[in-house]
Amino acid sequence: VASPPLIGLTAGASPDSPDYYVLRWEYLRSIELAGGIPIVLAPSGPALHPSLIDRLDGVVVTGGPDIEPWVYGQRAEEGLLDVSAERDEFEIGLCHAALERGMPVLGICRGIQLLNVQLGGTLIQDLPACPIRHLDLKRPRQALVHPVRLAPGSRLAGILELTELEVNSMHHQAVDHLGAGLAAAAVAPDGVVEAIEAVERPFVVGVQWHPEGFWRDRDHCSARLFRAFVDAAARHGC
Ligand SMILES: [Mn+2]
């Protein structure tokens, strides 16, 4: 029996106490339930060392602060929130190493944005608050805020076995121009891109919502997304 795949998940500095790195444990639980072994990767230390990366089978780029606009060739605009140059640099390096190795990558929230700019895309720095309120800190994380329509024939539609689903929403930025080799896999009714995927890579998927928020509901389609990702990582490790 093959050993479970090792999945690296990015952590970042705590917005409240910058002396600490933090990662919401729901990400770890979601990977465990999907059959993977989660490994927390913090910006400091050996996380970018090839001898560590080569032992991983997949990478999850998690939620977090805004990406420095210079990374995608823009100036900061009104509405830009907290940024972390340390985390940008770390995740861009990690993502580059993973993509170079054909390793499966799952980007969540900030992670979809990181994947997109990594491949040359740009971001909307601050979404308008209507018609859909994509960010509202007073809402519970599991609140279903808006539907997304999955692109017919996309990898994501195949994984989730759906054409449309209701998602949570905790973002004020979004994918603007798509990076090279990426396609939109899900779109909200207001036109905001809610998922992307690489057309010709094994498993490179980003979602703007937070599937880990549904880890308690094993029948939820989010479990299928984590399962497909961990399975792809297991195949990569073979
Ligand atoms: Mn949204």
GROMACS .gro file of C-alpha atoms and ligand atoms in nm:
model
  239
    1VAL     CA    1   0.000   0.000   0.000
    2ALA     CA    2   0.140   0.340  -0.099
    3SER     CA    3   0.189   0.586   0.186
    4PRO     CA    4  -0.047   0.885   0.197
    5PRO     CA    5   0.073   1.188  -0.001
    6LEU     CA    6   0.244   1.473   0.184
    7ILE     CA    7   0.067   1.802   0.129
    8GLY     CA    8   0.242   2.130   0.211
    9LEU     CA    9   0.011   2.413   0.322
   10THR     CA   10   0.131   2.771   0.343
   11ALA     CA   11   0.103   2.966   0.667
   12GLY     CA   12   0.165   3.336   0.720
   13ALA     CA   13   0.228   3.592   0.988
   14SER     CA   14  -0.063   3.648   1.225
   15PRO     CA   15  -0.232   3.980   1.153
   16ASP     CA   16  -0.284   4.022   1.528
   17SER     CA   17   0.056   3.916   1.661
   18PRO     CA   18   0.321   3.927   1.388
   19ASP     CA   19   0.563   3.727   1.604
   20TYR     CA   20   0.359   3.416   1.522
   21TYR     CA   21   0.281   3.222   1.205
   22VAL     CA   22  -0.078   3.105   1.182
   23LEU     CA   23  -0.288   2.868   0.974
   24ARG     CA   24  -0.656   2.792   1.018
   25TRP     CA   25  -0.674   2.426   1.117
   26GLU     CA   26  -0.975   2.359   0.894
   27TYR     CA   27  -0.731   2.339   0.601
   28LEU     CA   28  -0.535   2.066   0.778
   29ARG     CA   29  -0.847   1.874   0.873
   30SER     CA   30  -0.977   1.889   0.515
   31ILE     CA   31  -0.653   1.740   0.382
   32GLU     CA   32  -0.651   1.467   0.648
   33LEU     CA   33  -1.010   1.371   0.571
   34ALA     CA   34  -0.919   1.349   0.203
   35GLY     CA   35  -0.640   1.102   0.283
   36GLY     CA   36  -0.335   1.328   0.279
   37ILE     CA   37  -0.078   1.419   0.545
   38PRO     CA   38  -0.073   1.796   0.597
   39ILE     CA   39   0.263   1.970   0.650
   40VAL     CA   40   0.259   2.337   0.752
   41LEU     CA   41   0.503   2.550   0.554
   42ALA     CA   42   0.594   2.885   0.709
   43PRO     CA   43   0.780   3.158   0.519
   44SER     CA   44   1.082   3.129   0.744
   45GLY     CA   45   1.313   2.829   0.765
   46PRO     CA   46   1.375   2.551   0.511
   47ALA     CA   47   1.033   2.559   0.344
   48LEU     CA   48   1.177   2.654   0.005
   49HIS     CA   49   1.465   2.410   0.016
   50PRO     CA   50   1.450   2.173  -0.284
   51SER     CA   51   1.513   1.873  -0.060
   52LEU     CA   52   1.192   1.956   0.126
   53ILE     CA   53   0.988   2.045  -0.181
   54ASP     CA   54   1.096   1.725  -0.355
   55ARG     CA   55   0.945   1.524  -0.070
   56LEU     CA   56   0.607   1.691  -0.101
   57ASP     CA   57   0.340   1.554  -0.331
   58GLY     CA   58   0.115   1.859  -0.345
   59VAL     CA   59   0.088   2.221  -0.231
   60VAL     CA   60  -0.208   2.421  -0.099
   61VAL     CA   61  -0.170   2.799  -0.115
   62THR     CA   62  -0.406   2.919   0.157
   63GLY     CA   63  -0.602   3.234   0.237
   64GLY     CA   64  -0.436   3.547   0.372
   65PRO     CA   65  -0.364   3.914   0.310
   66ASP     CA   66  -0.361   4.099  -0.022
   67ILE     CA   67  -0.074   4.049  -0.265
   68GLU     CA   68   0.156   4.348  -0.321
   69PRO     CA   69   0.029   4.502  -0.647
   70TRP     CA   70   0.383   4.548  -0.783
   71VAL     CA   71   0.398   4.169  -0.812
   72TYR     CA   72   0.150   4.198  -1.100
   73GLY     CA   73   0.278   4.528  -1.233
   74GLN     CA   74   0.034   4.769  -1.071
   75ARG     CA   75   0.042   5.050  -0.818
   76ALA     CA   76  -0.155   5.027  -0.496
   77GLU     CA   77  -0.509   5.155  -0.542
   78GLU     CA   78  -0.766   5.283  -0.296
   79GLY     CA   79  -0.913   4.987  -0.111
   80LEU     CA   80  -0.599   4.773  -0.095
   81LEU     CA   81  -0.581   4.610   0.251
   82ASP     CA   82  -0.291   4.451   0.444
   83VAL     CA   83  -0.005   4.304   0.244
   84SER     CA   84   0.290   4.084   0.337
   85ALA     CA   85   0.598   4.103   0.116
   86GLU     CA   86   0.752   3.813   0.310
   87ARG     CA   87   0.459   3.587   0.234
   88ASP     CA   88   0.437   3.698  -0.132
   89GLU     CA   89   0.801   3.612  -0.187
   90PHE     CA   90   0.769   3.278  -0.008
   91GLU     CA   91   0.456   3.160  -0.187
   92ILE     CA   92   0.576   3.277  -0.528
   93GLY     CA   93   0.895   3.077  -0.479
   94LEU     CA   94   0.705   2.773  -0.355
   95CYS     CA   95   0.450   2.790  -0.636
   96HIS     CA   96   0.723   2.824  -0.892
   97ALA     CA   97   0.899   2.516  -0.757
   98ALA     CA   98   0.574   2.317  -0.750
   99LEU     CA   99   0.469   2.412  -1.104
  100GLU     CA  100   0.818   2.339  -1.233
  101ARG     CA  101   0.788   1.986  -1.093
  102GLY     CA  102   0.437   1.929  -1.228
  103MET     CA  103   0.320   1.899  -0.868
  104PRO     CA  104  -0.054   1.943  -0.800
  105VAL     CA  105  -0.139   2.287  -0.659
  106LEU     CA  106  -0.465   2.395  -0.498
  107GLY     CA  107  -0.507   2.768  -0.439
  108ILE     CA  108  -0.772   2.891  -0.197
  109CYS     CA  109  -0.884   3.256  -0.173
  110ARG     CA  110  -0.552   3.442  -0.165
  111GLY     CA  111  -0.418   3.120  -0.319
  112ILE     CA  112  -0.620   3.152  -0.642
  113GLN     CA  113  -0.493   3.509  -0.669
  114LEU     CA  114  -0.134   3.400  -0.608
  115LEU     CA  115  -0.160   3.128  -0.875
  116ASN     CA  116  -0.301   3.376  -1.122
  117VAL     CA  117  -0.032   3.642  -1.075
  118GLN     CA  118   0.236   3.371  -1.066
  119LEU     CA  119   0.136   3.286  -1.422
  120GLY     CA  120   0.130   3.650  -1.533
  121GLY     CA  121  -0.231   3.744  -1.455
  122THR     CA  122  -0.362   4.050  -1.270
  123LEU     CA  123  -0.609   4.118  -0.990
  124ILE     CA  124  -0.898   4.351  -0.921
  125GLN     CA  125  -0.761   4.528  -0.613
  126ASP     CA  126  -1.096   4.608  -0.451
  127LEU     CA  127  -1.431   4.475  -0.569
  128PRO     CA  128  -1.735   4.704  -0.553
  129ALA     CA  129  -1.969   4.612  -0.264
  130CYS     CA  130  -2.260   4.547  -0.495
  131PRO     CA  131  -2.446   4.374  -0.644
  132ILE     CA  132  -2.287   4.088  -0.444
  133ARG     CA  133  -2.116   4.152  -0.112
  134HIS     CA  134  -1.816   3.922  -0.151
  135LEU     CA  135  -1.667   4.032   0.183
  136ASP     CA  136  -1.857   4.088   0.505
  137LEU     CA  137  -1.661   4.011   0.819
  138LYS     CA  138  -1.978   3.990   1.027
  139ARG     CA  139  -2.099   3.683   0.836
  140PRO     CA  140  -2.024   3.329   0.955
  141ARG     CA  141  -1.755   3.160   0.744
  142GLN     CA  142  -1.996   2.891   0.629
  143ALA     CA  143  -2.263   3.134   0.512
  144LEU     CA  144  -2.363   3.058   0.153
  145VAL     CA  145  -2.342   3.400  -0.008
  146HIS     CA  146  -2.377   3.356  -0.381
  147PRO     CA  147  -2.394   3.090  -0.650
  148VAL     CA  148  -2.115   3.016  -0.895
  149ARG     CA  149  -2.168   2.868  -1.236
  150LEU     CA  150  -1.907   2.609  -1.332
  151ALA     CA  151  -1.765   2.618  -1.683
  152PRO     CA  152  -1.905   2.320  -1.875
  153GLY     CA  153  -1.635   2.065  -1.950
  154SER     CA  154  -1.395   2.212  -1.694
  155ARG     CA  155  -1.191   1.989  -1.465
  156LEU     CA  156  -1.364   2.149  -1.166
  157ALA     CA  157  -1.714   2.077  -1.301
  158GLY     CA  158  -1.605   1.714  -1.348
  159ILE     CA  159  -1.468   1.690  -0.994
  160LEU     CA  160  -1.768   1.849  -0.826
  161GLU     CA  161  -2.018   1.679  -1.060
  162LEU     CA  162  -2.223   1.998  -1.066
  163THR     CA  163  -2.307   2.283  -1.300
  164GLU     CA  164  -2.372   2.535  -1.024
  165LEU     CA  165  -2.319   2.557  -0.649
  166GLU     CA  166  -2.364   2.799  -0.359
  167VAL     CA  167  -2.041   2.914  -0.197
  168ASN     CA  168  -1.917   3.117   0.097
  169SER     CA  169  -1.734   3.439   0.018
  170MET     CA  170  -1.460   3.616   0.214
  171HIS     CA  171  -1.269   3.821  -0.037
  172HIS     CA  172  -1.254   4.179  -0.158
  173GLN     CA  173  -1.017   4.109  -0.447
  174ALA     CA  174  -1.053   3.880  -0.747
  175VAL     CA  175  -0.884   3.753  -1.060
  176ASP     CA  176  -0.887   4.013  -1.339
  177HIS     CA  177  -0.682   3.913  -1.645
  178LEU     CA  178  -0.608   3.541  -1.649
  179GLY     CA  179  -0.251   3.417  -1.628
  180ALA     CA  180  -0.092   3.211  -1.905
  181GLY     CA  181  -0.248   2.871  -1.961
  182LEU     CA  182  -0.533   2.935  -1.717
  183ALA     CA  183  -0.907   2.920  -1.783
  184ALA     CA  184  -1.196   3.046  -1.571
  185ALA     CA  185  -1.366   2.741  -1.419
  186ALA     CA  186  -1.638   2.919  -1.220
  187VAL     CA  187  -1.798   3.263  -1.235
  188ALA     CA  188  -2.036   3.444  -0.996
  189PRO     CA  189  -2.353   3.613  -1.131
  190ASP     CA  190  -2.179   3.953  -1.119
  191GLY     CA  191  -1.903   3.823  -1.345
  192VAL     CA  192  -1.640   3.778  -1.072
  193VAL     CA  193  -1.409   3.485  -1.150
  194GLU     CA  194  -1.450   3.237  -0.863
  195ALA     CA  195  -1.231   2.950  -0.987
  196ILE     CA  196  -0.947   2.899  -1.232
  197GLU     CA  197  -0.765   2.594  -1.360
  198ALA     CA  198  -0.461   2.523  -1.573
  199VAL     CA  199  -0.560   2.389  -1.912
  200GLU     CA  200  -0.259   2.168  -1.976
  201ARG     CA  201  -0.118   2.091  -1.632
  202PRO     CA  202  -0.204   1.785  -1.423
  203PHE     CA  203  -0.387   1.953  -1.131
  204VAL     CA  204  -0.359   2.327  -1.086
  205VAL     CA  205  -0.687   2.462  -0.953
  206GLY     CA  206  -0.775   2.780  -0.765
  207VAL     CA  207  -1.103   2.862  -0.593
  208GLN     CA  208  -1.199   3.202  -0.456
  209TRP     CA  209  -1.430   3.056  -0.191
  210HIS     CA  210  -1.324   2.862   0.119
  211PRO     CA  211  -1.400   2.490   0.070
  212GLU     CA  212  -1.221   2.405   0.397
  213GLY     CA  213  -1.501   2.589   0.579
  214PHE     CA  214  -1.730   2.295   0.494
  215TRP     CA  215  -1.503   2.020   0.631
  216ARG     CA  216  -1.768   1.903   0.878
  217ASP     CA  217  -2.008   1.822   0.595
  218ARG     CA  218  -1.847   1.524   0.425
  219ASP     CA  219  -2.126   1.506   0.170
  220HIS     CA  220  -2.059   1.863   0.060
  221CYS     CA  221  -1.896   1.888  -0.279
  222SER     CA  222  -1.592   2.052  -0.113
  223ALA     CA  223  -1.490   1.710   0.014
  224ARG     CA  224  -1.478   1.596  -0.350
  225LEU     CA  225  -1.244   1.883  -0.437
  226PHE     CA  226  -0.999   1.796  -0.158
  227ARG     CA  227  -1.023   1.427  -0.246
  228ALA     CA  228  -0.947   1.493  -0.614
  229PHE     CA  229  -0.652   1.710  -0.516
  230VAL     CA  230  -0.507   1.456  -0.271
  231ASP     CA  231  -0.558   1.175  -0.527
  232ALA     CA  232  -0.369   1.382  -0.787
  233ALA     CA  233  -0.092   1.436  -0.532
  234ALA     CA  234  -0.077   1.060  -0.468
  235ARG     CA  235  -0.038   0.997  -0.841
  236HIS     CA  236   0.233   1.264  -0.859
  237GLY     CA  237   0.420   1.090  -0.577
  238CYS     CA  238   0.423   0.754  -0.756
  239MN      MN  239  -1.726   3.550  -0.384
   0.00000   0.00000   0.00000
